[in-house]
Amino acid sequence: MRKILSCIFMLALGAGSVFASGLDDADYTTPESWQVHTTPQGITKTANGHKFGDGTLNVSLTSRYKLLDNDYQSDQNFYQYLKADVTSVSVGQGTMSGVLFMRAGKDIDGDGGYKQSGRYYFRDDILDAEDSGWAVRMYQGFLKFSGVVKNTNVTIGNQYVTHIDTIHMNGIDGDVTLLNDRLTVYAFGGQPDTFYLDDSDSKAAGTGFVAKLTDRLKLSSGYTYVDMEDESSDIYKLRADYNYAKGRVSGEYGNTDGNSFYTVDGVYRNSPTKTTLSISFQQLLDEIGKGEGTYITNPITYSLSPYGKYTKVKAKVYQGLGKHMAAGLGAEVKNRTGEDTLDNRSYVKYSGNLDFIGLFTPDTFLSLTADYWNIAESIDTEENSQVVFGGELTQVLSDKTNLWLGSRFNRFEYDLDNGTEKNWVREVYLGGEHKFNERAALSLDMSYENSEILKDLNTDLEQNYSVELWVSLAI
C-alpha cells in the first residue's frame, strides 16, 4: 500500500510544486467538518425523499474509511453516518420538522494494548482508546415546532442552539416574536454535549432578545449560564448589527465572569470596482485565569478558556482584476498585554492570494496563497517565524464529477541555544468526487506529508500518508 501511495504522491508533488499549495485551514474541508458530514464533499443531499404526512422524509447513509500510514505505524478506522430529516409536517396552526444525525465509528486494526497506560501512539486516535465495539456519537437529534402556537418556535432534543452564543446541548430552545416581528425573545436550557467528557452533571441555560430597531439596524442581547465539572460561568453579551447597501458593520461587547471583551467588524463591497474591504478589531480587557471559566469541548469553549489580555487587528482587501482574476492582501497584528504564555503571544501576519476563475476552462479554479508569520518570544520560546506558500486547483469535469489538487509548503525558523534552526513541511493532497445519480455518490481524498521536523525526531515519521473514502447513498 505504501509503495502505491508513494508513487501517486510523487507525481502529484511534481505537479503541485508548479503552482505551490494549500488553503487556509478554514477553507480546506477536513473529514470531520460539517460540510462533509452533511453533504460529503459538497455533493447534494438526499433527492426526492419520501412522503411523510404532508411533508417529506429524507434519509441518507454515508460510509467512510480512513487510513493513516507511515513507517512507524498504521491506523485504520471505519465510520457509518446516518442523516435523516423530515420537513414541513402540518401540526395545529404551524408545522413540525426534525433532524437525526449520528455516527458510529470503529477502529479496524488497533490492538488496544496501551489503554491501561492511557498513552496514545503516534497514529492512534480517540477510537483506539474507547471500548471495543462501536463508538456512537449523536451530532443532532431534535424536533422543531414552528408556529404551532402562534408566533412561537420550540426545538426539543440534541441541537446547536444559536443565538448570540452557540452551544451544543440536549434540551429545549424556544422563542416568541412580538411587536409585528420587531422583537424576538428567547430562552433555552439543558445539558451541554461534549463528546469527550462526562457531562452528566453539567447544565446550561440562557435568555435574551433580538430587536429590529430599523430595517437595517438590529440589536441583540443575551445571558448564558454554564455549569461544568463543579465550575460555573456567567456570560453576558450585547451586539449591534447594521447592514447597508454596500456592506455591514457590527459591534459586540461581552463579559465572562467579570472579564470584559469586545469586537468591531466591518465589510465594504463596491461592485463596479470589484473591491471588498474587511476589517476587524478585538480586545480582551481582563485576564481570564484558570478556574475563572468553565471549560467545555463545545462551540462555546472559546468564551470560557483561560486567556491573557490582548488586542488584535485584522484587515484585508480583495480586488477583482478583469474577468478571470482577483487578488487579496491582508495583515493581522496581535499585541499581548496580559500573561505571557505559549498560547497568548504577540505576532504579525501578512497574507496574500491570487485567484484565477474560469481562466483555462469555464469550470477551472486556481488559487495561489502566501502567508508570513513573525511571532514574538514568550517565557518558554524564542522569537520565531513561519512562511507558507500554497495553491489549490479545482476542475469541474461535468455536473457529476470534479477533481482537486493542492499542496502547501511550510518553512519554520526559530532560535535555539546553539543557533537558528530552519525546518520545513511539505503537504500535497488530491481527491475527487463523482455523483452516480440522484441517490449515490463517491468521494476520495488522499494526502501526503513530508516533514523535516519529524524526521529529526524519528526517520519513520518523515513521510505520512492518509486516505479517506466516502460512499453516500440516499435511501
XYZ file of C-alpha atoms in Angstrom:
475
model
C 0.000 0.000 0.000
C 2.755 2.441 0.962
C 4.588 1.932 -2.363
C 1.430 2.626 -4.358
C 0.673 5.738 -2.318
C 4.248 6.904 -2.676
C 4.162 6.672 -6.498
C 0.872 8.550 -6.697
C 2.043 11.334 -4.436
C 5.445 11.759 -6.063
C 3.607 12.516 -9.308
C 1.270 14.899 -7.503
C 4.179 16.563 -5.715
C 5.767 17.435 -9.020
C 2.531 18.932 -10.317
C 1.819 20.683 -7.036
C 5.231 22.336 -6.928
C 4.490 24.153 -10.179
C 1.794 26.277 -8.595
C 2.651 25.844 -4.880
C -0.068 24.965 -2.422
C -2.623 24.846 0.203
C -5.543 26.656 1.618
C -6.271 28.256 4.937
C -7.462 25.659 7.412
C -10.957 27.131 7.376
C -11.197 26.645 3.613
C -9.788 23.144 3.209
C -12.664 20.852 4.127
C -11.474 18.271 6.622
C -13.149 14.883 7.053
C -14.738 15.854 10.377
C -16.109 19.189 9.144
C -19.818 19.897 8.983
C -19.790 20.166 5.192
C -18.559 16.616 4.792
C -20.913 15.220 7.427
C -23.977 16.816 5.920
C -23.158 16.648 2.217
C -19.960 14.674 1.588
C -17.551 16.924 -0.344
C -20.379 19.208 -1.402
C -22.442 16.562 -3.208
C -26.129 17.384 -2.886
C -28.036 15.601 -0.167
C -30.943 13.200 -0.496
C -33.015 13.695 -3.631
C -36.789 13.329 -3.876
C -37.368 11.908 -0.392
C -40.441 10.060 0.840
C -43.919 11.296 1.600
C -44.401 11.843 5.337
C -47.871 13.212 6.050
C -47.952 16.407 4.042
C -44.186 16.750 4.465
C -41.080 14.969 3.189
C -38.760 12.427 4.842
C -35.143 12.314 3.623
C -32.714 9.583 4.712
C -29.077 9.147 3.698
C -26.238 6.824 4.703
C -22.545 7.661 4.350
C -19.773 5.099 4.902
C -16.237 6.375 5.490
C -12.918 4.528 5.539
C -9.843 6.308 6.921
C -6.216 5.153 6.686
C -3.240 6.880 8.352
C 0.133 5.387 7.498
C 3.896 5.879 7.888
C 6.941 3.686 8.518
C 6.284 3.813 12.259
C 2.650 2.795 12.490
C -0.581 2.388 10.543
C -4.124 3.034 11.760
C -7.426 2.228 10.020
C -10.915 3.333 11.070
C -14.404 2.844 9.712
C -17.315 5.248 10.260
C -21.001 4.949 9.432
C -23.128 8.113 9.330
C -26.913 8.333 9.342
C -28.697 11.551 8.456
C -32.466 11.859 8.356
C -34.706 14.894 8.265
C -38.415 15.462 7.974
C -39.757 18.793 6.752
C -42.973 20.798 6.942
C -45.450 18.382 8.519
C -48.593 20.280 9.478
C -49.325 20.361 13.214
C -52.061 22.636 14.577
C -51.569 26.180 13.263
C -47.976 25.509 12.184
C -45.505 22.847 11.110
C -43.154 20.287 12.600
C -39.711 19.406 11.286
C -36.982 17.153 12.633
C -33.376 16.064 12.198
C -31.494 12.918 13.208
C -27.757 12.964 12.557
C -25.454 10.387 14.151
C -22.238 8.449 13.658
C -20.863 5.080 14.695
C -17.100 4.547 14.466
C -14.873 1.519 14.897
C -11.128 1.030 14.960
C -10.180 -1.712 12.476
C -6.623 -2.637 13.412
C -5.873 -1.192 16.869
C -4.646 -3.738 19.397
C -5.795 -1.670 22.379
C -2.800 -2.834 24.386
C -1.909 0.645 25.579
C -5.325 1.502 27.040
C -4.235 0.742 30.583
C -1.322 3.167 30.322
C -3.507 5.985 28.984
C -0.916 6.851 26.332
C -1.511 7.330 22.608
C 0.827 6.041 19.972
C 1.663 8.258 17.030
C -1.104 7.032 14.723
C -3.774 6.012 17.225
C -6.784 8.267 17.802
C -9.798 8.517 20.073
C -11.332 5.304 18.688
C -8.295 3.314 19.794
C -8.876 4.468 23.366
C -12.591 3.651 23.505
C -14.001 0.290 24.483
C -14.346 -2.439 21.890
C -17.452 -2.200 19.765
C -18.916 0.815 18.049
C -18.281 4.334 19.323
C -21.571 6.159 18.766
C -21.998 9.925 18.658
C -25.183 11.914 18.329
C -24.488 15.122 16.428
C -28.097 16.265 16.279
C -31.488 14.778 17.048
C -34.373 17.178 17.540
C -37.940 18.128 16.702
C -38.830 21.735 15.878
C -42.354 23.124 16.149
C -42.815 26.335 14.165
C -45.963 28.397 14.688
C -47.870 25.540 16.332
C -48.588 28.153 18.938
C -48.863 31.465 17.126
C -45.628 33.481 16.872
C -43.529 30.800 18.606
C -40.780 28.332 17.708
C -39.820 25.462 20.029
C -36.974 22.982 19.445
C -36.585 19.905 21.664
C -33.658 17.468 21.676
C -29.957 17.350 20.812
C -29.248 20.583 18.965
C -26.970 23.515 18.274
C -28.578 26.482 20.000
C -27.509 29.547 18.028
C -28.403 32.944 19.363
C -25.779 35.481 20.407
C -23.722 32.439 21.514
C -23.604 28.934 20.037
C -23.783 25.917 22.329
C -24.313 22.215 21.586
C -26.753 20.766 24.104
C -29.541 18.335 24.913
C -32.534 20.381 25.936
C -35.160 22.848 24.812
C -34.886 26.148 22.959
C -37.839 28.438 22.369
C -38.638 31.934 21.149
C -41.660 34.189 20.747
C -41.992 37.035 18.234
C -43.730 40.251 19.295
C -44.471 43.774 18.016
C -45.111 42.824 14.393
C -41.921 40.769 14.118
C -39.803 43.626 15.504
C -38.900 41.846 18.771
C -37.949 38.222 19.409
C -37.438 36.947 22.955
C -35.808 33.543 23.529
C -34.835 31.157 26.319
C -33.110 27.779 26.411
C -31.923 25.205 28.903
C -30.440 21.732 29.082
C -27.245 19.739 29.295
C -24.145 20.683 27.238
C -22.898 17.943 24.916
C -19.108 17.490 24.790
C -18.482 14.022 23.197
C -15.280 13.626 25.252
C -16.046 14.440 28.889
C -18.518 13.128 31.435
C -21.207 15.790 31.178
C -23.953 14.025 33.119
C -23.988 16.721 35.815
C -23.444 19.720 33.547
C -26.074 22.405 32.966
C -26.590 25.320 30.587
C -29.339 27.909 30.330
C -29.815 31.314 28.823
C -32.172 34.031 27.689
C -32.083 37.132 25.528
C -33.716 39.156 22.805
C -33.271 40.393 19.235
C -34.791 43.771 18.374
C -35.119 45.129 14.817
C -34.833 48.847 15.510
C -34.949 49.688 11.793
C -34.835 47.717 8.566
C -31.038 47.997 8.692
C -30.231 48.069 12.430
C -30.565 45.078 14.763
C -29.778 44.964 18.495
C -29.175 41.664 20.330
C -28.528 40.843 23.957
C -28.126 37.578 25.779
C -27.159 35.861 29.012
C -25.761 32.306 29.217
C -25.088 30.273 32.360
C -22.885 27.170 32.128
C -22.017 24.725 34.912
C -19.461 22.018 34.109
C -17.452 19.798 36.465
C -18.298 21.934 39.536
C -17.211 25.147 37.774
C -19.773 27.704 36.611
C -19.637 30.730 34.338
C -21.919 33.677 33.606
C -21.665 35.189 30.110
C -23.334 38.455 29.119
C -23.276 39.850 25.590
C -24.644 42.890 23.776
C -24.388 43.165 19.986
C -25.426 45.637 17.279
C -25.548 44.854 13.542
C -26.028 47.467 10.831
C -26.461 46.457 7.186
C -26.278 48.915 4.341
C -26.264 48.700 0.549
C -22.517 48.098 0.237
C -21.767 46.085 3.349
C -22.246 45.770 7.087
C -20.853 46.958 10.432
C -21.170 45.138 13.751
C -20.012 45.617 17.315
C -20.170 43.287 20.298
C -19.412 43.657 24.000
C -19.161 40.657 26.270
C -18.432 39.840 29.874
C -17.442 36.411 31.169
C -17.313 36.170 34.967
C -16.396 39.838 35.248
C -13.850 39.771 32.401
C -14.713 42.148 29.546
C -14.040 41.836 25.825
C -15.357 43.459 22.669
C -15.100 43.195 18.894
C -15.850 45.520 15.981
C -16.159 44.197 12.415
C -16.905 45.815 9.092
C -17.214 44.798 5.439
C -17.405 47.134 2.450
C -18.166 45.944 -1.099
C -18.047 48.038 -4.264
C -19.438 46.006 -7.142
C -18.480 48.386 -10.008
C -14.797 48.284 -8.989
C -14.943 44.634 -7.770
C -13.471 45.654 -4.406
C -14.130 44.096 -1.000
C -12.581 45.518 2.162
C -12.911 43.883 5.594
C -11.578 44.981 8.970
C -11.818 43.566 12.499
C -10.769 44.808 15.934
C -10.792 42.590 19.052
C -9.744 43.285 22.601
C -9.780 41.281 25.828
C -9.640 43.821 28.638
C -9.188 41.478 31.605
C -7.154 38.387 32.358
C -9.226 35.192 32.361
C -7.350 32.949 34.781
C -7.531 29.237 35.368
C -10.594 28.323 37.379
C -12.409 31.513 36.403
C -14.030 29.966 33.351
C -15.770 26.644 32.848
C -14.064 24.597 30.136
C -16.267 22.705 27.667
C -15.264 20.987 24.428
C -18.093 22.720 22.647
C -18.605 25.735 20.341
C -18.933 27.918 23.437
C -15.461 26.864 24.648
C -13.705 29.917 23.177
C -15.633 32.123 25.610
C -14.648 30.037 28.608
C -10.965 29.129 28.201
C -8.257 30.791 30.320
C -6.611 33.583 28.343
C -4.436 36.652 28.800
C -5.233 40.213 27.782
C -4.619 41.121 24.161
C -5.535 43.454 21.281
C -5.890 42.135 17.717
C -6.487 43.990 14.441
C -7.137 42.358 11.058
C -7.628 43.973 7.635
C -7.962 42.518 4.148
C -8.704 43.859 0.688
C -9.868 41.611 -2.165
C -9.758 43.133 -5.635
C -11.150 41.757 -8.884
C -8.754 42.088 -11.817
C -10.619 41.826 -15.086
C -12.878 38.901 -15.887
C -10.812 35.961 -14.680
C -8.535 37.172 -11.868
C -8.727 38.500 -8.330
C -6.073 39.302 -5.722
C -6.170 39.645 -1.953
C -3.820 41.251 0.563
C -4.199 41.077 4.325
C -2.474 41.937 7.571
C -3.082 40.833 11.147
C -1.421 42.196 14.278
C -1.846 40.841 17.798
C -0.389 42.658 20.788
C -0.302 40.661 24.015
C -0.632 42.762 27.147
C -1.599 40.038 29.585
C 0.183 36.977 30.924
C 2.965 35.660 28.703
C 2.056 32.113 27.614
C 2.689 29.891 24.623
C -0.945 30.331 23.511
C -1.055 34.107 24.010
C 1.857 35.667 22.128
C 2.241 38.836 20.096
C 2.648 38.353 16.355
C 2.412 39.986 12.956
C 0.948 38.125 9.988
C 0.852 39.139 6.318
C -1.108 37.172 3.727
C -1.802 37.301 0.023
C -3.663 35.295 -2.579
C -4.072 35.354 -6.349
C -7.149 33.617 -7.772
C -7.856 32.591 -11.349
C -11.519 31.875 -12.090
C -12.500 30.182 -15.353
C -9.188 31.064 -16.958
C -8.418 27.810 -18.756
C -11.955 26.458 -18.929
C -15.193 27.917 -17.509
C -15.025 25.334 -14.702
C -11.371 25.759 -13.613
C -10.403 27.441 -10.359
C -6.774 28.072 -9.325
C -5.746 29.819 -6.114
C -2.173 30.718 -5.077
C -1.564 31.777 -1.460
C 1.282 33.028 0.702
C 1.470 33.801 4.440
C 4.242 35.156 6.609
C 4.147 34.941 10.425
C 6.543 36.714 12.776
C 5.825 35.523 16.322
C 7.297 37.254 19.351
C 9.198 35.402 22.028
C 7.499 34.073 25.138
C 8.706 32.794 28.501
C 9.142 29.306 27.033
C 10.155 30.075 23.435
C 12.371 32.388 21.419
C 11.120 34.597 18.599
C 10.257 32.526 15.523
C 8.777 32.929 12.062
C 6.890 30.864 9.508
C 6.468 31.215 5.751
C 3.691 29.316 3.979
C 3.264 29.003 0.218
C 0.252 27.195 -1.128
C -2.081 26.580 -4.006
C -5.193 24.676 -4.994
C -6.513 23.652 -8.386
C -10.139 22.567 -8.725
C -11.573 21.294 -12.003
C -15.241 20.524 -12.594
C -15.332 17.845 -15.294
C -19.110 17.585 -15.523
C -22.216 18.167 -13.461
C -21.441 14.821 -11.800
C -17.653 14.858 -11.399
C -14.974 17.219 -10.153
C -11.327 16.885 -9.118
C -8.999 18.891 -6.878
C -5.253 19.004 -6.306
C -3.264 21.157 -3.932
C -0.085 21.433 -1.925
C 1.347 23.580 0.828
C 4.927 24.332 1.818
C 5.677 25.481 5.374
C 9.079 26.766 6.466
C 9.708 27.316 10.169
C 12.600 29.361 11.535
C 13.274 29.543 15.243
C 16.116 30.280 17.639
C 17.749 27.695 19.863
C 20.658 27.940 22.280
C 23.032 26.622 19.619
C 21.795 28.881 16.793
C 18.913 29.367 14.384
C 17.058 26.291 13.138
C 15.136 26.093 9.848
C 12.716 23.243 9.174
C 10.072 22.625 6.560
C 6.922 20.593 5.973
C 5.531 19.844 2.504
C 1.917 18.731 2.127
C 0.157 17.505 -1.019
C -3.473 16.484 -1.302
C -5.616 15.293 -4.175
C -9.113 13.977 -4.493
C -12.270 13.751 -6.491
C -15.982 13.188 -6.267
C -18.484 11.541 -8.567
C -22.236 11.580 -8.289
C -23.525 8.436 -9.993
C -27.164 9.505 -9.872
C -29.518 11.398 -7.595
C -29.030 8.867 -4.819
C -25.418 7.621 -4.902
C -22.076 9.398 -4.671
C -18.405 8.508 -4.171
C -15.647 10.753 -2.821
C -11.905 10.060 -2.416
C -9.365 12.228 -0.547
C -5.644 11.458 -0.291
C -2.847 13.459 1.314
C 0.918 13.166 1.690
C 3.147 14.974 4.184
C 6.944 15.142 4.103
C 8.294 16.636 7.314
C 11.868 17.593 8.079
C 10.815 18.463 11.633
C 9.538 14.965 12.394
C 12.473 13.430 10.535
C 14.781 14.959 13.131
C 12.839 13.091 15.812
C 12.494 9.769 14.027
C 13.043 8.962 10.342
C 9.980 6.690 10.444
C 7.844 9.838 10.914
C 9.236 11.741 7.924
C 6.651 10.634 5.328
C 2.986 10.398 6.303
C 0.021 9.301 4.183
C -3.735 9.473 4.669
C -6.618 8.147 2.598
C -10.314 8.943 3.031
C -13.022 7.108 1.078
C -16.665 8.234 1.339
C -19.656 6.371 -0.120
C -23.025 8.116 0.192
C -26.424 6.585 -0.513
C -29.785 8.343 -0.332
C -32.493 5.894 0.684
